[in-house]
Short mmCIF file of C-alpha atoms in Angstrom, two decimals:
data_model
loop_
_atom_site.label_atom_id
_atom_site.label_comp_id
_atom_site.label_asym_id
_atom_site.label_seq_id
_atom_site.Cartn_x
_atom_site.Cartn_y
_atom_site.Cartn_z
CA MET A 283 156.32 -124.63 38.28
CA THR A 284 157.00 -121.06 38.35
CA HIS A 285 156.25 -119.14 34.77
CA ARG A 286 159.14 -116.25 33.82
CA PRO A 287 157.73 -112.57 33.51
CA CYS A 288 157.55 -111.50 29.94
CA LEU A 289 159.27 -107.79 30.47
CA PRO A 290 158.79 -105.14 28.24
CA GLU A 291 161.21 -103.33 26.50
CA THR A 292 160.64 -99.83 28.90
CA PRO A 293 163.14 -96.89 29.63
CA ALA A 294 166.01 -97.11 31.23
CA ASP A 295 165.16 -94.35 34.21
CA LEU A 296 161.55 -95.68 35.31
CA PHE A 297 161.74 -97.29 38.96
CA GLY A 298 160.72 -100.89 39.51
CA LEU A 299 157.60 -101.66 41.64
CA ALA A 300 157.41 -104.90 43.11
CA PHE A 301 154.70 -107.64 44.21
CA LEU A 302 153.48 -110.64 45.44
CA ALA A 303 152.27 -112.01 41.87
CA PRO A 304 148.97 -114.18 41.77
CA ARG A 305 149.51 -117.78 40.38
CA SER A 306 148.36 -117.43 36.92
CA GLY A 307 146.36 -114.37 34.76
CA CYS A 308 147.80 -111.61 33.74
CA VAL A 309 148.39 -108.02 34.81
CA ARG A 310 148.57 -105.07 33.26
CA VAL A 311 150.05 -101.55 33.60
CA HIS A 312 148.26 -98.39 32.48
CA THR A 313 148.38 -94.43 32.75
CA ALA A 314 146.25 -93.75 35.71
CA PRO A 315 145.37 -90.69 38.10
CA PRO A 316 146.85 -90.47 41.56
CA THR A 317 144.06 -92.49 42.84
CA SER A 318 144.03 -95.41 40.73
CA THR A 319 142.09 -99.11 41.05
CA PHE A 320 143.30 -102.72 40.82
CA SER A 321 140.69 -104.85 39.50
CA GLY A 322 138.22 -102.79 41.04
CA ARG A 323 139.32 -101.70 44.44
CA ALA A 324 140.88 -98.44 45.44
CA PHE A 325 144.46 -97.90 46.79
CA PRO A 326 146.20 -94.46 47.54
CA ILE A 327 149.09 -93.28 46.10
CA ARG A 328 151.60 -92.03 48.97
CA ASP A 329 153.70 -89.69 46.75
CA THR A 330 155.89 -86.43 47.49
CA GLU A 331 157.67 -86.87 44.29
CA ARG A 332 155.88 -87.51 41.98
CA ARG A 333 155.76 -84.59 39.44
CA ALA A 334 159.56 -85.58 38.68
CA TRP A 335 159.02 -89.11 38.12
CA PRO A 336 158.32 -90.69 34.55
CA THR A 337 155.63 -91.24 32.76
CA PRO A 338 155.61 -94.76 31.23
CA PRO A 339 154.54 -95.95 27.87
CA GLY A 340 151.47 -98.77 28.32
CA PRO A 341 150.20 -101.17 28.87
CA TYR A 342 152.78 -104.11 29.56
CA PRO A 343 150.92 -107.18 29.12
CA LEU A 344 152.85 -109.93 31.64
CA ARG A 345 152.42 -113.60 32.42
CA VAL A 346 153.30 -114.05 35.64
CA GLY A 347 153.73 -117.14 38.09
CA CYS A 348 153.81 -117.24 42.29
CA SER A 349 156.85 -115.85 42.57
CA SER A 350 157.95 -112.04 43.40
CA LEU A 351 158.63 -110.03 40.41
CA VAL A 352 159.21 -106.76 38.93
CA LEU A 353 157.06 -104.20 36.71
CA ARG A 354 158.76 -101.28 35.27
CA LEU A 355 156.36 -98.49 36.19
CA THR A 356 155.97 -94.86 38.14
CA ALA A 357 153.47 -93.53 40.85
CA ASP A 358 151.87 -92.22 37.89
CA ALA A 359 150.79 -95.88 36.87
CA ALA A 360 148.29 -98.68 38.22
CA VAL A 361 148.13 -102.62 38.32
CA THR A 362 145.28 -103.83 36.81
CA ALA A 363 144.42 -107.85 36.80
CA ASP A 364 142.31 -109.08 33.97
CA GLY A 365 139.42 -111.62 35.17
CA PRO A 366 139.43 -112.94 38.17
CA HIS A 367 141.63 -112.98 40.76
CA PRO A 368 143.46 -116.16 41.02
CA CYS A 369 144.27 -115.07 45.12
CA ALA A 370 140.81 -113.67 46.06
CA GLY A 371 139.20 -113.74 48.64
CA PRO A 372 135.27 -114.63 49.06
CA SER A 373 134.47 -110.58 47.52
CA GLY A 374 136.32 -111.14 44.33
CA ARG A 375 138.66 -108.90 45.57
CA PRO A 376 142.78 -108.81 45.63
CA PRO A 377 144.98 -108.24 48.15
CA ALA A 378 145.24 -104.39 49.34
CA LEU A 379 148.40 -102.87 47.78
CA THR A 380 150.14 -99.89 49.29
CA LEU A 381 152.50 -97.66 47.22
CA SER A 382 155.04 -95.80 48.69
CA PRO A 383 157.61 -93.30 47.32
CA PRO A 384 161.21 -93.97 46.00
CA ARG A 385 163.92 -92.80 48.73
CA LEU A 386 167.65 -92.40 49.15
CA TYR A 387 168.87 -95.15 51.06
CA ARG A 388 172.38 -96.13 52.95
CA SER A 389 173.18 -99.62 52.67
CA THR A 390 175.31 -100.70 55.47
CA ALA A 391 177.92 -102.10 53.87
CA ARG A 392 181.04 -101.99 52.72
CA SER A 393 181.82 -98.14 53.44
CA ARG A 394 185.34 -97.79 51.26
CA ILE A 395 183.70 -99.33 48.15
CA MET A 396 180.26 -97.51 48.37
CA ARG A 397 181.43 -93.56 49.31
CA ILE A 398 180.88 -91.63 46.73
CA THR A 399 182.72 -88.98 48.28
CA THR A 400 183.74 -87.65 51.32
CA ARG A 401 180.69 -86.06 52.92
CA HIS A 402 178.57 -87.86 55.00
CA THR A 403 175.39 -87.20 53.64
CA VAL A 404 176.38 -88.12 50.39
CA ARG A 405 178.93 -91.45 50.70
CA THR A 406 176.54 -93.88 50.78
CA VAL A 407 172.90 -93.42 48.35
CA GLN A 408 170.38 -95.30 46.80
CA ILE A 409 167.78 -94.59 45.00
CA LEU A 410 165.09 -96.86 45.85
CA CYS A 411 162.17 -98.61 43.85
CA VAL A 412 158.72 -97.58 44.41
CA THR A 413 157.96 -101.08 46.36
CA VAL A 414 154.21 -102.28 46.84
CA THR A 415 153.63 -105.30 48.92
CA ALA A 416 150.70 -107.40 49.02
CA ALA A 417 148.54 -108.01 52.00
CA LEU A 418 148.06 -111.17 50.78
CA VAL A 419 150.92 -113.80 50.08
CA ALA A 420 149.70 -116.48 47.16
CA THR A 421 150.70 -119.57 47.64
CA GLY A 422 150.72 -122.76 45.19
CA CYS A 423 153.43 -123.40 42.50
CA GLY A 424 153.73 -127.33 44.39
CA ARG A 425 155.04 -125.43 47.33
CA SER A 426 154.88 -127.27 50.91
CA GLU A 427 153.05 -125.79 53.33
CA ASP A 428 155.93 -126.04 55.43
CA SER A 429 158.75 -124.75 53.78
CA GLY A 430 159.19 -120.94 52.00
CA PRO A 431 160.57 -117.47 53.33
CA GLY A 432 160.69 -117.84 57.17
CA LYS A 433 160.23 -121.84 57.33
CA ASP A 434 163.04 -123.07 54.87
CA ALA A 435 165.06 -126.21 56.23
CA PRO A 436 168.57 -125.31 56.11
CA ALA A 437 170.70 -125.83 52.49
CA GLU A 438 173.20 -128.84 52.63
CA ILE A 439 176.72 -128.96 51.76
CA ALA A 440 178.32 -131.88 49.78
CA ALA A 441 181.23 -133.61 50.73
CA GLY A 442 184.38 -132.88 48.67
CA LYS A 443 185.75 -130.19 47.06
CA ALA A 444 183.71 -127.53 44.94
CA LYS A 445 183.37 -128.26 41.06
CA GLY A 446 181.92 -126.15 38.54
CA THR A 447 181.24 -122.18 37.42
CA VAL A 448 180.63 -119.64 40.78
CA VAL A 449 178.99 -116.64 39.80
CA MET A 450 179.11 -113.65 42.15
CA TRP A 451 177.67 -110.15 42.47
CA SER A 452 179.61 -107.82 44.59
CA MET A 453 178.30 -104.34 45.15
CA GLY A 454 180.69 -101.09 44.56
CA ASP A 455 183.83 -100.82 42.79
CA PRO A 456 185.48 -103.70 41.38
CA ASP A 457 186.82 -105.93 44.25
CA GLU A 458 190.55 -106.80 43.12
CA ASP A 459 190.93 -108.25 46.90
CA LEU A 460 187.69 -109.81 46.74
CA LYS A 461 189.37 -111.76 43.52
CA GLU A 462 192.49 -112.01 44.98
CA LEU A 463 190.70 -114.62 47.58
CA ALA A 464 188.83 -116.19 44.66
CA LYS A 465 192.14 -116.94 43.16
CA LYS A 466 192.90 -118.92 46.17
CA PHE A 467 189.86 -120.67 46.54
CA GLU A 468 190.51 -121.60 42.61
CA GLN A 469 193.99 -123.06 44.29
CA GLU A 470 192.24 -125.58 46.52
CA ASN A 471 188.84 -126.17 44.48
CA PRO A 472 190.82 -126.95 40.74
CA ASP A 473 188.08 -128.03 38.88
CA ALA A 474 186.05 -124.74 40.50
CA THR A 475 185.70 -121.40 38.71
CA VAL A 476 184.58 -117.97 40.53
CA LYS A 477 183.23 -115.20 38.00
CA ILE A 478 182.35 -112.00 39.59
CA THR A 479 180.72 -109.09 38.37
CA ALA A 480 180.81 -105.41 40.70
CA VAL A 481 177.10 -103.89 40.71
CA PRO A 482 177.27 -100.70 41.30
CA TRP A 483 175.85 -99.64 44.81
CA SER A 484 173.65 -97.42 42.80
CA ALA A 485 171.61 -100.24 40.77
CA ALA A 486 172.23 -102.95 43.38
CA HIS A 487 169.03 -103.52 44.87
CA ASP A 488 166.84 -102.53 41.64
CA LYS A 489 169.18 -105.20 40.19
CA LEU A 490 168.88 -108.12 42.62
CA THR A 491 165.16 -107.55 42.90
CA THR A 492 164.89 -107.74 39.36
CA ALA A 493 166.63 -110.96 38.94
CA VAL A 494 165.27 -112.56 41.85
CA ALA A 495 161.61 -111.99 40.10
CA GLY A 496 163.00 -112.82 36.89
CA GLY A 497 164.76 -116.32 38.08
CA ASN A 498 167.93 -114.80 36.73
CA THR A 499 169.93 -114.78 39.80
CA PRO A 500 173.31 -115.55 40.02
CA ASP A 501 174.65 -118.58 41.89
CA MET A 502 175.29 -115.98 45.07
CA SER A 503 175.88 -112.19 46.06
CA MET A 504 177.38 -109.82 48.39
CA VAL A 505 173.41 -108.40 49.85
CA GLY A 506 173.55 -105.08 52.31
CA SER A 507 172.33 -106.20 55.66
CA THR A 508 168.97 -104.36 55.68
CA TRP A 509 167.95 -105.65 52.14
CA MET A 510 168.23 -109.32 53.58
CA ALA A 511 164.81 -109.64 55.65
CA GLU A 512 162.95 -108.09 52.81
CA MET A 513 164.62 -109.87 50.12
CA ALA A 514 164.21 -113.18 52.28
CA ALA A 515 160.49 -112.14 52.13
CA MET A 516 160.34 -112.47 48.50
CA ASN A 517 161.70 -116.17 48.88
CA ALA A 518 165.06 -115.06 47.28
CA PHE A 519 167.70 -117.24 49.32
CA GLN A 520 168.50 -120.50 50.64
CA ALA A 521 168.56 -121.12 54.33
CA THR A 522 172.14 -121.09 55.92
CA PRO A 523 173.93 -124.34 56.49
CA ALA A 524 173.67 -125.81 59.77
CA SER A 525 177.27 -126.57 59.29
CA ILE A 526 178.12 -122.54 59.37
CA LYS A 527 178.00 -122.11 62.70
CA SER A 528 176.27 -118.58 64.00
CA SER A 529 178.28 -119.23 66.96
CA ASP A 530 181.18 -117.97 65.13
CA PHE A 531 179.86 -114.66 64.39
CA TYR A 532 179.16 -111.71 66.46
CA PRO A 533 175.78 -112.45 67.95
CA GLY A 534 174.54 -108.61 66.19
CA GLN A 535 176.35 -109.79 62.97
CA TRP A 536 174.60 -112.99 62.35
CA GLY A 537 171.19 -111.05 63.49
CA THR A 538 171.79 -109.49 59.77
CA THR A 539 171.08 -112.41 58.11
CA LYS A 540 167.92 -113.43 59.93
CA TYR A 541 164.00 -113.48 58.67
CA LYS A 542 161.71 -114.98 61.24
CA ASP A 543 164.39 -116.45 63.24
CA THR A 544 165.85 -118.44 59.84
CA SER A 545 169.51 -117.46 58.03
CA TYR A 546 169.28 -116.93 54.83
CA GLY A 547 173.34 -115.74 55.11
CA VAL A 548 177.23 -115.32 56.57
CA PRO A 549 178.26 -112.37 57.46
CA PHE A 550 180.85 -110.80 55.41
CA ILE A 551 181.57 -107.32 56.32
CA ALA A 552 180.77 -105.86 59.36
CA ASP A 553 179.68 -101.96 59.76
CA THR A 554 179.33 -100.10 63.51
CA GLN A 555 180.18 -97.35 64.76
CA ALA A 556 182.68 -95.57 67.06
CA ILE A 557 183.29 -92.25 68.55
CA TYR A 558 186.21 -90.37 66.98
CA TYR A 559 187.51 -87.59 68.96
CA ARG A 560 190.58 -84.88 68.22
CA THR A 561 193.17 -84.85 71.22
CA ASP A 562 194.95 -81.54 69.85
CA ILE A 563 191.15 -80.09 71.25
CA THR A 564 190.14 -82.29 73.80
CA THR A 565 193.24 -81.53 75.88
CA LYS A 566 193.12 -77.87 75.99
CA ALA A 567 189.50 -78.82 77.34
CA GLY A 568 191.42 -80.52 80.22
CA ILE A 569 189.85 -83.80 79.12
CA LYS A 570 192.79 -86.50 79.34
CA GLY A 571 192.52 -89.45 77.45
CA ALA A 572 189.02 -90.52 76.08
CA LEU A 573 185.86 -89.19 77.13
CA ALA A 574 183.98 -90.14 79.60
CA GLY A 575 182.38 -93.60 78.64
CA ASP A 576 178.60 -92.64 80.52
CA ARG A 577 176.56 -90.57 78.59
CA ALA A 578 176.01 -87.97 81.74
CA GLY A 579 179.90 -87.74 81.79
CA TYR A 580 180.59 -87.73 78.55
CA LEU A 581 177.51 -84.52 78.19
CA LYS A 582 179.04 -82.63 80.55
CA ASP A 583 182.85 -83.27 78.61
CA LEU A 584 180.75 -81.80 75.31
CA GLU A 585 180.17 -78.95 77.77
CA ALA A 586 183.88 -78.57 78.38
CA ILE A 587 184.96 -78.70 74.42
CA GLN A 588 182.19 -76.11 73.79
CA ALA A 589 183.15 -74.16 76.63
CA THR A 590 187.18 -74.01 74.56
CA ALA A 591 185.27 -72.53 71.14
CA GLY A 592 186.53 -69.67 70.13
CA LYS A 593 189.19 -69.32 72.97
CA GLU A 594 191.56 -72.18 73.50
CA ASN A 595 189.90 -73.44 70.47
CA PRO A 596 189.83 -70.52 67.91
CA LYS A 597 188.74 -72.66 65.12
CA LEU A 598 185.63 -74.47 67.06
CA ARG A 599 182.64 -74.32 66.34
CA HIS A 600 180.88 -76.93 68.37
CA ALA A 601 182.09 -79.70 69.86
CA SER A 602 180.38 -82.32 68.28
CA GLY A 603 178.77 -83.28 65.31
CA LEU A 604 175.56 -84.26 64.65
CA VAL A 605 173.96 -86.36 61.57
CA MET A 606 170.08 -84.58 60.78
CA GLY A 607 167.63 -86.29 58.04
CA PHE A 608 168.73 -89.39 56.36
CA ASN A 609 169.93 -92.57 58.42
CA SER A 610 169.96 -90.39 62.00
CA TRP A 611 167.61 -93.80 63.12
CA ILE A 612 171.32 -95.26 62.83
CA PHE A 613 172.98 -93.03 65.41
CA TRP A 614 169.50 -92.88 67.57
CA VAL A 615 168.14 -96.68 67.55
CA PRO A 616 171.19 -97.98 69.97
CA MET A 617 170.37 -95.17 72.36
CA VAL A 618 166.84 -97.03 72.76
CA TRP A 619 168.91 -100.58 73.50
CA GLN A 620 171.07 -98.61 75.76
CA GLN A 621 168.23 -97.71 78.05
CA GLY A 622 167.00 -101.33 77.65
CA GLY A 623 164.29 -100.77 75.51
CA ASP A 624 163.23 -101.40 71.87
CA ILE A 625 161.85 -99.65 68.81
CA TYR A 626 159.55 -103.26 67.77
CA ASP A 627 158.75 -106.65 69.89
CA ALA A 628 159.11 -109.17 68.33
CA LYS A 629 157.01 -111.94 70.09
CA THR A 630 154.20 -109.55 69.98
CA GLY A 631 155.12 -108.12 66.59
CA LYS A 632 153.97 -104.58 68.01
CA PHE A 633 155.92 -101.50 67.77
CA THR A 634 157.24 -99.75 71.18
CA PHE A 635 158.01 -96.12 70.51
CA ASP A 636 155.39 -94.87 73.52
CA SER A 637 158.10 -96.69 75.87
CA PRO A 638 159.78 -94.75 78.32
CA GLU A 639 162.57 -96.08 76.90
CA VAL A 640 162.21 -94.38 73.99
CA ALA A 641 160.86 -91.19 75.51
CA LYS A 642 164.64 -91.08 77.25
CA ALA A 643 166.45 -92.01 74.22
CA LEU A 644 164.83 -89.16 71.99
CA GLU A 645 165.25 -86.37 75.28
CA TYR A 646 168.77 -87.46 75.03
CA TYR A 647 168.87 -87.06 71.38
CA ALA A 648 167.42 -83.38 71.83
CA SER A 649 169.91 -82.67 74.20
CA VAL A 650 173.08 -82.11 72.94
CA PRO A 651 171.74 -79.64 69.90
CA LYS A 652 169.69 -77.96 72.22
CA GLN A 653 172.66 -76.92 74.09
CA GLY A 654 174.49 -75.84 71.13
CA LEU A 655 176.49 -78.23 71.43
CA ALA A 656 175.84 -79.72 67.83
CA PRO A 657 175.10 -77.82 64.70
CA THR A 658 171.53 -78.21 63.04
CA ASP A 659 172.64 -77.32 59.53
CA ARG A 660 173.38 -81.05 57.89
CA ALA A 661 176.95 -79.25 58.21
CA ASP A 662 179.83 -82.27 56.71
CA ASN A 663 181.16 -84.17 60.06
CA VAL A 664 183.83 -85.70 58.14
CA GLN A 665 185.40 -82.74 56.83
CA GLY A 666 184.29 -80.78 60.38
CA PHE A 667 186.35 -82.33 61.83
CA ARG A 668 188.83 -82.74 59.56
CA ASP A 669 188.84 -78.78 59.52
CA GLY A 670 188.76 -78.73 63.45
CA LEU A 671 185.22 -77.17 63.73
CA ILE A 672 183.88 -79.87 65.77
CA ALA A 673 186.00 -82.00 68.18
CA VAL A 674 183.86 -85.69 68.21
CA TYR A 675 181.54 -87.32 66.12
CA GLN A 676 180.61 -91.12 65.82
CA GLU A 677 180.97 -92.73 62.37
CA GLY A 678 182.10 -96.46 61.07
CA ALA A 679 185.68 -97.51 60.86
CA TRP A 680 185.74 -96.04 56.97
CA ALA A 681 186.33 -92.88 58.36
CA GLY A 682 189.61 -93.67 59.99
CA GLY A 683 191.39 -95.10 56.63
CA SER A 684 190.14 -91.62 55.31
CA PHE A 685 192.09 -89.70 57.34
CA HIS A 686 195.09 -92.00 56.83
CA LYS A 687 194.53 -90.94 53.04
CA ASP A 688 193.43 -87.81 52.92
CA ALA A 689 194.61 -86.07 55.75
CA PRO A 690 197.76 -87.29 57.15
CA GLU A 691 198.65 -84.11 59.04
CA LEU A 692 195.95 -85.50 61.81
CA ASP A 693 197.80 -88.69 62.27
CA GLY A 694 198.46 -88.76 66.22
CA LYS A 695 195.78 -86.22 66.28
CA TRP A 696 192.79 -88.08 66.43
CA LYS A 697 191.65 -91.27 68.82
CA THR A 698 188.30 -93.48 68.63
CA MET A 699 186.30 -94.77 71.83
CA PRO A 700 183.28 -96.66 72.39
CA VAL A 701 180.28 -95.31 71.70
CA PRO A 702 179.22 -93.82 75.48
CA TYR A 703 175.92 -95.28 76.85
CA SER A 704 173.30 -94.64 79.23
CA GLU A 705 171.90 -98.67 81.32
CA GLN A 706 173.92 -101.24 79.40
CA PRO A 707 176.61 -100.84 75.36
CA SER A 708 174.78 -100.88 73.09
CA GLY A 709 175.58 -100.33 69.29
CA PHE A 710 174.52 -100.77 65.46
CA ALA A 711 175.48 -103.75 63.86
CA GLY A 712 174.99 -103.84 59.83
CA GLY A 713 177.38 -104.34 56.37
CA SER A 714 177.06 -106.99 53.94
CA ASP A 715 176.05 -110.64 54.32
CA LEU A 716 176.95 -113.14 51.56
CA ALA A 717 173.58 -115.10 50.37
CA VAL A 718 172.99 -118.28 47.63
CA PHE A 719 169.98 -117.91 45.58
CA LYS A 720 167.29 -120.55 45.58
CA ASP A 721 167.46 -120.15 41.79
CA ALA A 722 171.24 -120.66 41.69
CA LYS A 723 172.70 -122.95 39.15
CA ASN A 724 175.71 -123.93 41.31
CA PRO A 725 173.97 -124.23 44.86
CA ASP A 726 176.94 -126.06 46.46
CA ALA A 727 180.00 -124.77 45.06
CA ALA A 728 178.53 -121.01 46.32
CA TRP A 729 178.12 -122.40 49.88
CA LYS A 730 181.62 -123.79 50.04
CA PHE A 731 182.65 -120.63 48.46
CA ALA A 732 181.15 -118.51 51.26
CA GLN A 733 181.83 -120.96 53.45
CA PHE A 734 186.03 -119.95 51.81
CA LEU A 735 184.93 -116.13 52.45
CA THR A 736 184.47 -116.75 56.26
CA GLU A 737 186.81 -118.49 57.17
CA PRO A 738 188.47 -116.56 59.99
CA ALA A 739 191.99 -116.36 58.56
CA ASN A 740 190.11 -115.04 55.17
CA LEU A 741 187.93 -112.72 56.84
CA ALA A 742 191.18 -111.37 58.49
CA ALA A 743 193.49 -110.84 55.38
CA TYR A 744 190.36 -109.32 53.63
CA SER A 745 189.97 -106.84 55.95
CA LYS A 746 193.70 -105.73 56.70
CA ALA A 747 192.98 -105.14 52.78
CA THR A 748 190.37 -103.62 52.55
CA GLY A 749 190.14 -101.60 56.13
CA SER A 750 186.59 -103.08 56.95
CA LEU A 751 185.77 -104.85 59.71
CA PRO A 752 185.81 -108.51 60.38
CA PRO A 753 182.37 -110.43 61.37
CA ALA A 754 183.53 -112.81 63.11
CA PRO A 755 185.47 -112.82 66.84
CA GLN A 756 188.45 -115.13 65.67
CA ALA A 757 189.54 -113.02 62.50
CA TRP A 758 190.32 -110.45 64.90
CA THR A 759 192.63 -112.57 66.59
CA GLU A 760 194.43 -114.15 64.02
CA GLY A 761 195.11 -110.86 62.07
CA LYS A 762 196.02 -108.78 65.58
CA LEU A 763 193.54 -105.95 64.29
CA THR A 764 193.32 -105.00 67.48
CA GLU A 765 196.99 -103.99 68.15
CA ASP A 766 195.64 -100.72 66.57
CA GLU A 767 194.74 -98.40 69.44
CA ASN A 768 192.03 -97.46 66.95
CA MET A 769 190.19 -100.55 66.12
CA LYS A 770 189.75 -101.68 69.37
CA ALA A 771 186.70 -99.54 69.88
CA PHE A 772 185.45 -100.89 66.71
CA ALA A 773 185.97 -104.60 67.91
CA GLU A 774 184.57 -103.43 71.78
CA GLN A 775 181.53 -102.18 69.74
CA LEU A 776 180.53 -104.86 67.55
CA GLU A 777 180.73 -107.38 70.78
CA VAL A 778 177.29 -105.84 71.67
CA SER A 779 175.64 -103.88 68.83
CA LYS A 780 172.87 -105.22 67.69
CA ALA A 781 170.83 -105.54 63.94
CA PRO A 782 167.61 -103.24 63.79
CA PRO A 783 164.22 -105.27 63.34
CA ALA A 784 164.37 -107.83 60.72
CA ILE A 785 160.75 -106.49 59.09
CA THR A 786 160.34 -106.21 55.49
CA THR A 787 158.96 -102.50 56.23
CA TRP A 788 161.82 -101.44 58.14
CA GLN A 789 163.57 -98.89 55.48
CA GLN A 790 159.79 -97.07 55.42
CA ILE A 791 160.33 -97.21 59.28
CA ALA A 792 163.59 -95.79 59.43
CA ASP A 793 162.30 -93.36 56.90
CA ALA A 794 159.85 -92.57 59.21
CA ILE A 795 162.46 -91.88 62.44
CA ASP A 796 164.48 -89.95 60.17
CA SER A 797 161.57 -87.28 59.64
CA GLU A 798 160.56 -87.53 63.34
CA LEU A 799 164.37 -86.77 64.23
CA GLU A 800 164.85 -84.33 62.59
CA LYS A 801 161.52 -82.02 63.78
CA LEU A 802 162.56 -83.26 67.08
CA ILE A 803 166.14 -81.15 66.65
CA LEU A 804 164.86 -78.29 65.27
CA GLY A 805 162.03 -77.28 67.63
CA LYS A 806 159.06 -78.33 65.56
CA ALA A 807 157.80 -81.38 67.45
CA SER A 808 158.00 -82.29 71.25
CA VAL A 809 159.45 -85.61 72.89
CA ALA A 810 155.47 -86.60 73.15
CA GLU A 811 155.29 -85.75 69.92
CA VAL A 812 157.22 -87.35 68.14
CA GLN A 813 156.77 -90.59 70.27
CA LYS A 814 152.71 -90.67 69.34
CA THR A 815 153.62 -90.10 65.78
CA LEU A 816 155.83 -92.67 65.51
CA GLN A 817 153.71 -95.38 67.18
CA SER A 818 150.89 -93.98 64.83
CA LYS A 819 153.09 -94.09 61.77
CA ALA A 820 154.75 -97.52 62.19
CA THR A 821 151.53 -99.01 63.14
CA SER A 822 149.97 -98.14 60.14
CA ILE A 823 152.81 -99.14 58.17
CA GLY A 824 153.32 -102.41 59.63
CA THR A 825 155.82 -105.47 59.64
CA GLY A 826 154.89 -106.28 56.25
CA ARG A 827 155.23 -109.81 55.11
#
């Protein structure tokens, strides 16, 4: 039996601290120096912004169970266990803990909803919780050793129509198009009612983990694809029913639902990138149609475009845009895949940043700004593209909708093409998945609603209404979505896109990549130095649970 935590009242601006709780005992939170103790064991706080964080009033007594739970405190606080720790080893000491600072995070789900402004660097950000990960997973509470995160048997969907109330959380602004589909579901299932609550992306991660920790989840929710592994490891989700077939979805999109080879959701909104180019600028550089599809040829085309800056194209400053720092990993990691390599070997559980394929991807990534073909000042790519300051840049499908709406004067002056590649085509697969919680009160109806939402006709209708990308090939066919020339590139990219590693520490790894890529671009580190640093940092961070 899992005991519900007795969460104290705390200021709303405190960050969350998530960890695997012991099976019994009491946890207390105390204010403490940056290096504190956990039942006598010291652990460092890796903190770059601690001065800006609030200090909590402690202590907070909490009753804990065997499931994950969330405490409210900051990096100025320490966690101590009263009495013998139930998960202690022979030494009598509890599991080691690691603290990491809060960070900006871009979920890769529906961009139309999540976009805060048209600025690329801020359209989808979220301040995440301080995350504490136990190095030792607690067991017990009557659960079989054959079940648990990564080992769960597929959920079952009963025959017949859905009944009862389905409570669902959507992400972002209130989603009227989703509610229209819910009405259709209710018409087909007269004894069922769907209640949808919109959760702002800025609060979504904390709200989801808190709900999982306290056992107060809805029946189902949209979940940002790069959160899936983390929350599956928290024992949050039911495994996907066998009746929902992976073959109905693009492989990369299905990959976003997996944790330890078990699927814990259904793809609902796909996200990938394509190349946008201004035809009125590229034609003046002698380029007829799309730029070259191979990396070497693409680079030559960028050079030709750059040669027209201040001449045939007087407003042009750089041939290409560039994403620096935050979320730059989304644009660089696929370059490694295109070389036939990877940054992580799932079979061995080891990182491979020291490979020749990674070196080649780093060299190419640095070559564009090094030759003056892209800015290094964190310029706004969207605005620069609209203003004619850059001719080419890589972005998701949301940007096309933004141009049609906010810059209609550009209609007919831009097109899209698949991302250029070296050895083999590849790209980033992200988006939003639908997940049903283990604490769902009506899981059967929730799975039936998830199944309904991901039927090709409904995915196509939702895509047309929202401008999002459907994760299933049949939805593209039924919706005739590729009749829009600028959507074809995204359809091609979804065929070859891939999800990032399904590890619980992925965001920490991504943060490290972002930081090192920026050093490389600014000339503060060489390719070899970046490789060495990333391999060391990733190995130190590990893969989590």
